[in-house]
Short mmCIF file of C-alpha atoms in Angstrom, two decimals:
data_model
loop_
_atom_site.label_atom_id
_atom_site.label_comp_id
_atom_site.label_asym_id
_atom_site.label_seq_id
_atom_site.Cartn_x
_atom_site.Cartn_y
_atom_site.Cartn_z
CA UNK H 1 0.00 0.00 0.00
CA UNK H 2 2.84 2.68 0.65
CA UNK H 3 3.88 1.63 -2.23
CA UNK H 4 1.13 2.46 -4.27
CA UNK H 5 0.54 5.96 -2.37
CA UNK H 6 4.57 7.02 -3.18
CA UNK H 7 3.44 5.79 -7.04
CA UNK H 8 0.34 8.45 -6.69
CA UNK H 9 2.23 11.12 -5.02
CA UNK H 10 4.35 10.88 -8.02
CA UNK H 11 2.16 10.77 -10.83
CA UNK H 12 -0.04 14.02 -9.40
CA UNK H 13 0.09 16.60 -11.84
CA UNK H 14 0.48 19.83 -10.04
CA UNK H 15 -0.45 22.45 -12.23
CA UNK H 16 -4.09 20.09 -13.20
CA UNK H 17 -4.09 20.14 -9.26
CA UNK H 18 -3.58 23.93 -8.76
CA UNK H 19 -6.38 24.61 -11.40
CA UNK H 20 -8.98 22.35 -9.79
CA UNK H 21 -8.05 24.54 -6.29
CA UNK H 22 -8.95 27.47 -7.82
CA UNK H 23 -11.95 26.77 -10.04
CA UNK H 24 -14.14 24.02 -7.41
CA UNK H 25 -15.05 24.87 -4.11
CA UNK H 26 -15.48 21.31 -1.95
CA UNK H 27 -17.06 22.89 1.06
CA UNK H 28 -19.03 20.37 3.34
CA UNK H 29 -21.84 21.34 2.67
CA UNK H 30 -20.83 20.33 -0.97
CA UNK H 31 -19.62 17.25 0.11
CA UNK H 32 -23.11 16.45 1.84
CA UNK H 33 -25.05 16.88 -0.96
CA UNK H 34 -23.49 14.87 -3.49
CA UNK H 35 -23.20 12.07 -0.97
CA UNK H 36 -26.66 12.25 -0.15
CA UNK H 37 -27.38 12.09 -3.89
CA UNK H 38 -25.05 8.82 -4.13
CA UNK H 39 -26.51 7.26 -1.06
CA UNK H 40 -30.10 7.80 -2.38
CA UNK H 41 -29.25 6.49 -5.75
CA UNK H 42 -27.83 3.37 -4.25
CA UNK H 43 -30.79 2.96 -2.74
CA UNK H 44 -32.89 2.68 -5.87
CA UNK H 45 -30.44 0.53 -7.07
CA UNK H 46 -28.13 2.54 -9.40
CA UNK H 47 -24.39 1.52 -10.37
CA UNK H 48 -21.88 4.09 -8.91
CA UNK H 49 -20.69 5.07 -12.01
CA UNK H 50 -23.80 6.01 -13.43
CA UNK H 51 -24.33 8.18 -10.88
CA UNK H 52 -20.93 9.82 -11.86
CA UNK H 53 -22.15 10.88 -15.24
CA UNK H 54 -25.26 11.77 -13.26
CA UNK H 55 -23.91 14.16 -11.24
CA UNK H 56 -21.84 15.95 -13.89
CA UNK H 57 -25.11 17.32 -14.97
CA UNK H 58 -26.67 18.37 -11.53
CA UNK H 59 -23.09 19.77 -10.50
CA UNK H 60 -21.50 21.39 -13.51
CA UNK H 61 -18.53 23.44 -11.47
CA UNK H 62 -17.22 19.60 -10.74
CA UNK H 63 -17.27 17.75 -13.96
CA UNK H 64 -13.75 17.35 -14.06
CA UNK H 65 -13.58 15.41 -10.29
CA UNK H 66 -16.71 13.37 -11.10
CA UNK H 67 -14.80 12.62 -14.62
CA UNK H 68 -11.84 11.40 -12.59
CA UNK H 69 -14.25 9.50 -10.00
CA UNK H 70 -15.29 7.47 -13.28
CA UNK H 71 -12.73 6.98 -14.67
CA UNK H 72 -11.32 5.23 -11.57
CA UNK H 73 -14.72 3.31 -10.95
CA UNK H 74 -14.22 1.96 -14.75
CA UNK H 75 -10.46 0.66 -13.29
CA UNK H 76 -12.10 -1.08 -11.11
CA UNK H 77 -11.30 1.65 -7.86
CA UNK H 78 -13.32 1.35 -4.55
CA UNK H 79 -15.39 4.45 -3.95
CA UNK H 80 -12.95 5.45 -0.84
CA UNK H 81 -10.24 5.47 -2.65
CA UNK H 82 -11.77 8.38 -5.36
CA UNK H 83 -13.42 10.42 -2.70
CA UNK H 84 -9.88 12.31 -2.62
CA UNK H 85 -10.76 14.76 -5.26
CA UNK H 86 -13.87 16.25 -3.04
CA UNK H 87 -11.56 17.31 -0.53
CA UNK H 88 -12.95 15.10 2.63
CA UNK H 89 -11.62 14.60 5.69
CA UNK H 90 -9.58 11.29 6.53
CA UNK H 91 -11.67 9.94 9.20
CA UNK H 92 -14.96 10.10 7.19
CA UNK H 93 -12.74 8.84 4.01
CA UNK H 94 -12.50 5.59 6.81
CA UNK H 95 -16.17 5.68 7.49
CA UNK H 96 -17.15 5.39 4.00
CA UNK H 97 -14.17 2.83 3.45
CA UNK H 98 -15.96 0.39 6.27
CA UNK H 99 -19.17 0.81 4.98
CA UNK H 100 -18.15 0.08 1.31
CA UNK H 101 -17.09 -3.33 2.89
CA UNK H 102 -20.10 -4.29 4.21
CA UNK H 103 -23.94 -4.45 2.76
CA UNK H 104 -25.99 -1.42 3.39
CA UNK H 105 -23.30 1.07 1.27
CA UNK H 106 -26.59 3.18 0.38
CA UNK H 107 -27.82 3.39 3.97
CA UNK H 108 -24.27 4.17 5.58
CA UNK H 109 -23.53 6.74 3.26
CA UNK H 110 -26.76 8.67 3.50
CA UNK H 111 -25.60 8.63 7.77
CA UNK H 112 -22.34 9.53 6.76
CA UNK H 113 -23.83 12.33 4.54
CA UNK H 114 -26.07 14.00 7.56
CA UNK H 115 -23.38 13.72 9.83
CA UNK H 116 -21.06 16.40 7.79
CA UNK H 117 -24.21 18.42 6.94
CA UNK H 118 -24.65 18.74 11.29
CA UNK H 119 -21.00 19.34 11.65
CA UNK H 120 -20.77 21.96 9.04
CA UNK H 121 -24.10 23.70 10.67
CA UNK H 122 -22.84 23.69 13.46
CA UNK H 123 -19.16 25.31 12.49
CA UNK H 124 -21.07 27.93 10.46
CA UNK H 125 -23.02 29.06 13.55
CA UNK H 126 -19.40 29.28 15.47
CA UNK H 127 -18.19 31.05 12.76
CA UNK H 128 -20.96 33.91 12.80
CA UNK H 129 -20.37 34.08 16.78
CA UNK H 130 -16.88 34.72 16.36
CA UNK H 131 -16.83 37.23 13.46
CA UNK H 132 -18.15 40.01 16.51
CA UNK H 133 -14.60 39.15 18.85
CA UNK H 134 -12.85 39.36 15.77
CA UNK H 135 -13.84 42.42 14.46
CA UNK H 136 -13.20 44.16 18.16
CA UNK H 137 -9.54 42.83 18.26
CA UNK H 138 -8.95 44.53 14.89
CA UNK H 139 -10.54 47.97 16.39
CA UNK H 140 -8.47 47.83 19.00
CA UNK H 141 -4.93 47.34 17.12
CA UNK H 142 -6.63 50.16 15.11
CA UNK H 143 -7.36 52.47 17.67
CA UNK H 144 -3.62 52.11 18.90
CA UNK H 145 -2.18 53.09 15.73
CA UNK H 146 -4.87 55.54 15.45
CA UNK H 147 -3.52 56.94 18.49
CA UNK H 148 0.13 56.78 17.85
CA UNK H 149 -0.29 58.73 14.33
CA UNK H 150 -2.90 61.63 15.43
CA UNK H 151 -2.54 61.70 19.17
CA UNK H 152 0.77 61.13 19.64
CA UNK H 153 2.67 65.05 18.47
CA UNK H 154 0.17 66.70 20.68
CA UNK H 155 0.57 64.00 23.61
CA UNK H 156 4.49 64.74 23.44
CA UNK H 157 4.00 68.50 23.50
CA UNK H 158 2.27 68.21 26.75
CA UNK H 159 5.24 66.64 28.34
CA UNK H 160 7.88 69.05 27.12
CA UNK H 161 7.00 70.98 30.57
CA UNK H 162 6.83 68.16 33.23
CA UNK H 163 5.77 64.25 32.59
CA UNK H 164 3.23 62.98 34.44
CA UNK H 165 3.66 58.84 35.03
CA UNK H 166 1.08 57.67 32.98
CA UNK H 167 1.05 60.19 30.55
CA UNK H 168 4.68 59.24 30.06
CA UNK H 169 4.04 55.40 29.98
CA UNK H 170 1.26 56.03 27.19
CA UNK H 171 3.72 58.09 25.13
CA UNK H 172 6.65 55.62 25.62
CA UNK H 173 4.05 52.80 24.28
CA UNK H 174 2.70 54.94 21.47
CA UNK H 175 5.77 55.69 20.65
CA UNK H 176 7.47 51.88 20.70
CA UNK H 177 4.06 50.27 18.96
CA UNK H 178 5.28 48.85 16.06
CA UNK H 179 8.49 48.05 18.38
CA UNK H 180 5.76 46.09 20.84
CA UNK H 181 3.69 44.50 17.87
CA UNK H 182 6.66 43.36 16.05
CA UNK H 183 8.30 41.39 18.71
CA UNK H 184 4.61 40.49 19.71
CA UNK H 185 4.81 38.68 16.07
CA UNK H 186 7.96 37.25 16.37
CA UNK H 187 7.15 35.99 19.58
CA UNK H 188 3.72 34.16 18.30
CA UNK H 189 5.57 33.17 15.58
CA UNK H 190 8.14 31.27 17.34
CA UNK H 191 5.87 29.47 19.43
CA UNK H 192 3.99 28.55 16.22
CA UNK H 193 7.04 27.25 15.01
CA UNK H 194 8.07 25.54 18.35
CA UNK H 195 4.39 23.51 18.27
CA UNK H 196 4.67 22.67 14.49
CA UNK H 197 8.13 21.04 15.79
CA UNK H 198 6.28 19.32 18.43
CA UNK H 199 3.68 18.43 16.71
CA UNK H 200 5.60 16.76 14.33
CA UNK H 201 7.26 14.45 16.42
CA UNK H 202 5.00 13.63 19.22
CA UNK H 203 2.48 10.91 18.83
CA UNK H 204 -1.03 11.65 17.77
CA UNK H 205 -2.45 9.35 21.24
CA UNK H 206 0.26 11.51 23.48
CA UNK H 207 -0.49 15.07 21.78
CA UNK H 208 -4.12 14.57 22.87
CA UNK H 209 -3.08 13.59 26.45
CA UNK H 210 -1.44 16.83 26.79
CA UNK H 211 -4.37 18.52 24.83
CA UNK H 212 -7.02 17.68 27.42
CA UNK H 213 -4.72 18.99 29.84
CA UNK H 214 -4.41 22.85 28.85
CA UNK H 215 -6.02 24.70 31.56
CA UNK H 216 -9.09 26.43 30.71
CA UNK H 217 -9.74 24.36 27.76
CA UNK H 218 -8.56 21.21 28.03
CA UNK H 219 -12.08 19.51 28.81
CA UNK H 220 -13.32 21.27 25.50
CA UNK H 221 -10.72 18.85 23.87
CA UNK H 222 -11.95 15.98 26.14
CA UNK H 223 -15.73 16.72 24.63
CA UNK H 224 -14.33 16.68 20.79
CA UNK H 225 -12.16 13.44 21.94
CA UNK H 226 -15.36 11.80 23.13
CA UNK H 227 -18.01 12.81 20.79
CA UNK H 228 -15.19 11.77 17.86
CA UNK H 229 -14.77 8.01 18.85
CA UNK H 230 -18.13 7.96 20.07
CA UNK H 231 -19.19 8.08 16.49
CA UNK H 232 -16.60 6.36 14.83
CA UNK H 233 -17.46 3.45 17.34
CA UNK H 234 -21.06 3.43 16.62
CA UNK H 235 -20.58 3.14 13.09
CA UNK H 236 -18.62 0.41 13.66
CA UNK H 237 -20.64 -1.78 16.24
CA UNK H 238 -23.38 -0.77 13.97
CA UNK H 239 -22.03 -2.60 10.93
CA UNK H 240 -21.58 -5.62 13.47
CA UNK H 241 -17.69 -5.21 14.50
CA UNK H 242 -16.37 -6.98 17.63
CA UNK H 243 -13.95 -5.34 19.79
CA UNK H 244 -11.49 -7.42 18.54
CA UNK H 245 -12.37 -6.21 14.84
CA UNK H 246 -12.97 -2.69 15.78
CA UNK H 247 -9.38 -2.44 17.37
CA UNK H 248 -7.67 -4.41 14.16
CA UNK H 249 -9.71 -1.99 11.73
CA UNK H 250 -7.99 1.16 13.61
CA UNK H 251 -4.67 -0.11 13.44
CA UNK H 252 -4.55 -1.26 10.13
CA UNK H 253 -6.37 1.92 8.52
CA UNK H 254 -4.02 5.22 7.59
CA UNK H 255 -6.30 7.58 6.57
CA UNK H 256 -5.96 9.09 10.34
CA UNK H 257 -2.89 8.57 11.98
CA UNK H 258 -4.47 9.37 15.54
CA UNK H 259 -7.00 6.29 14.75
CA UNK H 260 -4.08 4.42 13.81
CA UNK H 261 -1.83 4.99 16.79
CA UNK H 262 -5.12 4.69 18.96
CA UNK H 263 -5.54 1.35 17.85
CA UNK H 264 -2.41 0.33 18.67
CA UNK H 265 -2.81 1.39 22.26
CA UNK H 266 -6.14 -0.51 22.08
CA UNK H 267 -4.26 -4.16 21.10
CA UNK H 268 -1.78 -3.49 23.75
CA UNK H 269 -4.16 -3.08 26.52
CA UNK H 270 -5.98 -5.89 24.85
CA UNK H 271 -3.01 -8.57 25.03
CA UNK H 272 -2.40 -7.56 28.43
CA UNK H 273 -6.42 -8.47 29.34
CA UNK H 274 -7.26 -5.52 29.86
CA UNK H 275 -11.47 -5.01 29.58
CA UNK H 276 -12.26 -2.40 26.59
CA UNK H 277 -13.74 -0.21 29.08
CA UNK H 278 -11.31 0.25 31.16
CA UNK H 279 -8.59 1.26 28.60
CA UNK H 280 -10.70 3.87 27.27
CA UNK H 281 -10.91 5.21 30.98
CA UNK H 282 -6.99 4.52 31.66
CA UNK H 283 -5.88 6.58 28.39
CA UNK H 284 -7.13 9.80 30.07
CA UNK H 285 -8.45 11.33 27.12
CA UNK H 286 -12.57 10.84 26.94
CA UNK H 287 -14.87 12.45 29.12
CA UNK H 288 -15.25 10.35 32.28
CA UNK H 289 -18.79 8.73 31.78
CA UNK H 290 -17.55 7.67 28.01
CA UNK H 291 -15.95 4.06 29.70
CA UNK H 292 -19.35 3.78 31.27
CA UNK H 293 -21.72 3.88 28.62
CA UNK H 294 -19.49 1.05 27.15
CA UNK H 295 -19.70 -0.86 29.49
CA UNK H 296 -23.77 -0.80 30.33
CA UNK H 297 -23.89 -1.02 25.99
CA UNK H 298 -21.81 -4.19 26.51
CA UNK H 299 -23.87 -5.66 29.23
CA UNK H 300 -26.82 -4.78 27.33
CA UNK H 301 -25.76 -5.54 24.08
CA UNK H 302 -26.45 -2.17 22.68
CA UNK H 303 -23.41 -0.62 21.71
CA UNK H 304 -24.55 0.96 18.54
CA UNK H 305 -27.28 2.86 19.83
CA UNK H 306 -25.94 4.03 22.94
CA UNK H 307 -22.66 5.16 21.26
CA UNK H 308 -24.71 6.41 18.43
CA UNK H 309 -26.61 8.78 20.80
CA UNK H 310 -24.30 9.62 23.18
CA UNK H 311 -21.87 10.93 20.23
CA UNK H 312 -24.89 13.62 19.33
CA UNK H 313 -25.39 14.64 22.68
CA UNK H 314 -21.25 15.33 23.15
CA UNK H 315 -21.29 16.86 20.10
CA UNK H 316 -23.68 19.56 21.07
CA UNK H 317 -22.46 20.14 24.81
CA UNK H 318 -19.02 21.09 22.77
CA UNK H 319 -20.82 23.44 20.42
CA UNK H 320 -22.73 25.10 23.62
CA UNK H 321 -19.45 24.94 25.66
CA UNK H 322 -17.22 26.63 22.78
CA UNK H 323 -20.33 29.30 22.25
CA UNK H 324 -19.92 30.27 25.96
CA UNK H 325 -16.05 30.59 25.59
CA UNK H 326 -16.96 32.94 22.46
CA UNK H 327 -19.27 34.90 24.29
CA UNK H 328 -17.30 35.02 27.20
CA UNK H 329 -14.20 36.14 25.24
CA UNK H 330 -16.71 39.10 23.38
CA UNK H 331 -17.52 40.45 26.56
CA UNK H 332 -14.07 40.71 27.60
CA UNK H 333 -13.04 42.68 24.29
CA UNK H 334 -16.04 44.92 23.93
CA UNK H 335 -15.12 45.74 28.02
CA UNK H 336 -11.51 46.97 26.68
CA UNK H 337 -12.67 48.87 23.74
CA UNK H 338 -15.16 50.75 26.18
CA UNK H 339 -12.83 51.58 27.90
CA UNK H 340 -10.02 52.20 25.03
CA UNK H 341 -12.42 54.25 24.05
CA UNK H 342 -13.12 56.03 27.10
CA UNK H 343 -9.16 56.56 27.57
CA UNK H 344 -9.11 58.33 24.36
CA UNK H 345 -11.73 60.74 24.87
CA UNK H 346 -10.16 61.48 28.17
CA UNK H 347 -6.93 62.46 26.02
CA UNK H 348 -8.77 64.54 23.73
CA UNK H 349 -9.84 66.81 27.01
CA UNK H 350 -6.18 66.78 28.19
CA UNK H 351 -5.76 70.53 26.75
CA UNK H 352 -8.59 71.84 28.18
CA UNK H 353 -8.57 70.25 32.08
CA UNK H 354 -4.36 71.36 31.49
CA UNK H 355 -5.76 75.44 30.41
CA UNK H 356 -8.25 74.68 33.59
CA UNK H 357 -5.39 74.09 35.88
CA UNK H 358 -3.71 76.86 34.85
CA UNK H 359 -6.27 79.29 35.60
#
């Protein structure tokens, strides 16, 4: 198989690549839609490449992908291994690889499908509830260089007779701010570079470890952790996968190298005799009643659906828990440009309550 991946990296041809970047647009949203299409067609009992030439009429902007998807269906290519040129995501590129192995492709998909249209509603609404902090934190870099260009000559004039402390610190940092935001760069920067570094050489099972840990928003990792496998278990117990199966399936895929490392964790602990359960509670990465609805879905031989609905509910405590860190994070910002703002009117009077004092 590496093999055969080094042979594809190879044979890509960059500039038909860079021209399919810029002319298609393989948002989710996309991606749900033609899915949904595929998975109902299925359904009635239409070949997959069929619907290829199908789809080239519905969804003109993407002939050229759905040419290439036929093209490899008529080479006799599973459906997983053409769903590269609409840009999805590696774990659902594993989803859709399981379910193409077992009956019920139609069926699976269509899940697969409404699970990307729910993730991408619920990104867009995070999206629109971030725009407002955003737009603050550029008002306020504004406002300092505001500041420093039409405040700063008449600030400086004031001092020329006797500096005041913090007039005098808010001249000396109007006067250093590109100084202060340049070194504020490099610094981010550098620690961007430092966790690329990291990130590059720490294990995908140990990164999340220290993830979860980050104070303040650690457990918003824990919730994506658990909601995550949640789902990619159900799907699994769903299509009738042991343990046993489920923790060979994760080791041996590579579309996601965290699913592959945590798979390897999952056949040590297994060797060793350890119950499934309890290595998802020893790994210290899942919210702490994940191990226990295992375990009562073992005993009552409902894994599927209790996975399957526990996912959704984790899945929407992160989306409420992130909104309240958003909104939490707005009212911060909006209280420093009040009182930026406030600070700068204050400075405009500086002439007259100076005149005042002279009087």
């Amino acid at each position: 198989m590496a093999l055969s991946v080094k042979r594809q990296w190879k044979n890509i041809k960059w500039r038909q690549l860079l021209t399919t970047e810029l002319t298609t647009s393989w948002k989710p949203s996309l991606q749900a839609a033609v899915l949904l299409y595929i998975a109902e067609m299925l359904q009635e009992g239409f070949h997959l490449i069929d619907i290829c030439r199908f789809l080239m009429i519905i969804f003109p902007k993407q002939v050229k992908d759905f040419e290439h998807i036929a093209h490899g269906f008529s080479k006799g290519q599973h459906f997983y291994e053409l769903v590269g040129f609409m840009k999805i995501k590696g774990n659902i590129v594993y989803q859709i690889k399981v379910a193409e192995s077992f009956g019920q492709f139609g069926q699976s998909l269509e899940e697969i499908a409404l699970y990307i249209q729910e993730q991408d509603l619920h990104i867009h609404r995070m999206r629109s509830v971030m725009l407002y902090p955003l737009m603050l934190m550029v008002l306020m870099v504004a406002m300092m260089f505001g500041l420093r260009i039409f405040l700063l000559p008449q600030l400086a004039a004031f001092t020329q007779n006797g500096d005041s402390g913090t007039l005098g610190n808010l001249i000396f940092f109007l006067e250093h701010l590109p100084e202060i935001a340049s070194f504020a760069v490099m610094i981010l920067t550098t620690a961007v570079l430092i966790y690329y570094l990291w990130r590059k050489r720490t294990d995908p099972l140990k990164r999340a470890q220290v993830y979860v840990k980050i104070p303040g928003f650690g457990f918003l990792f824990r919730l994506y952790y658990t909601q995550f496998f949640a789902y990619e278990f159900s799907q699994l117990f769903k299509l009738g996968y042991s343990v046993q199966q489920i923790i060979s399936s994760l080791k041996q895929q590579d579309e996601v190298p965290f699913l592959h490392a945590f798979g390897v964790y999952l056949e040590r602990q297994y060797l060793q005799g350890i119950v499934f359960s309890d290595s998802l509670k020893e790994i210290d990465v899942f919210a702490n009643e994940f191990p226990a609805v295992v375990m009562q879905g073992e005993l009552l031989n409902q894994l599927a659906v209790k996975t399957r609905l526990y996912s959704q509910r984790t899945l929407k405590r992160l989306y409420q828990e992130i909104d309240k860190k958003i909104k939490l994070t707005q009212s911060v910002l909006f209280l420093t440009v009040a009182i930026s703002v406030v600070v700068v009117y204050l400075i405009l009077m500086l002439p007259m309550l100076t005149m005042l004092e002279s009087i």
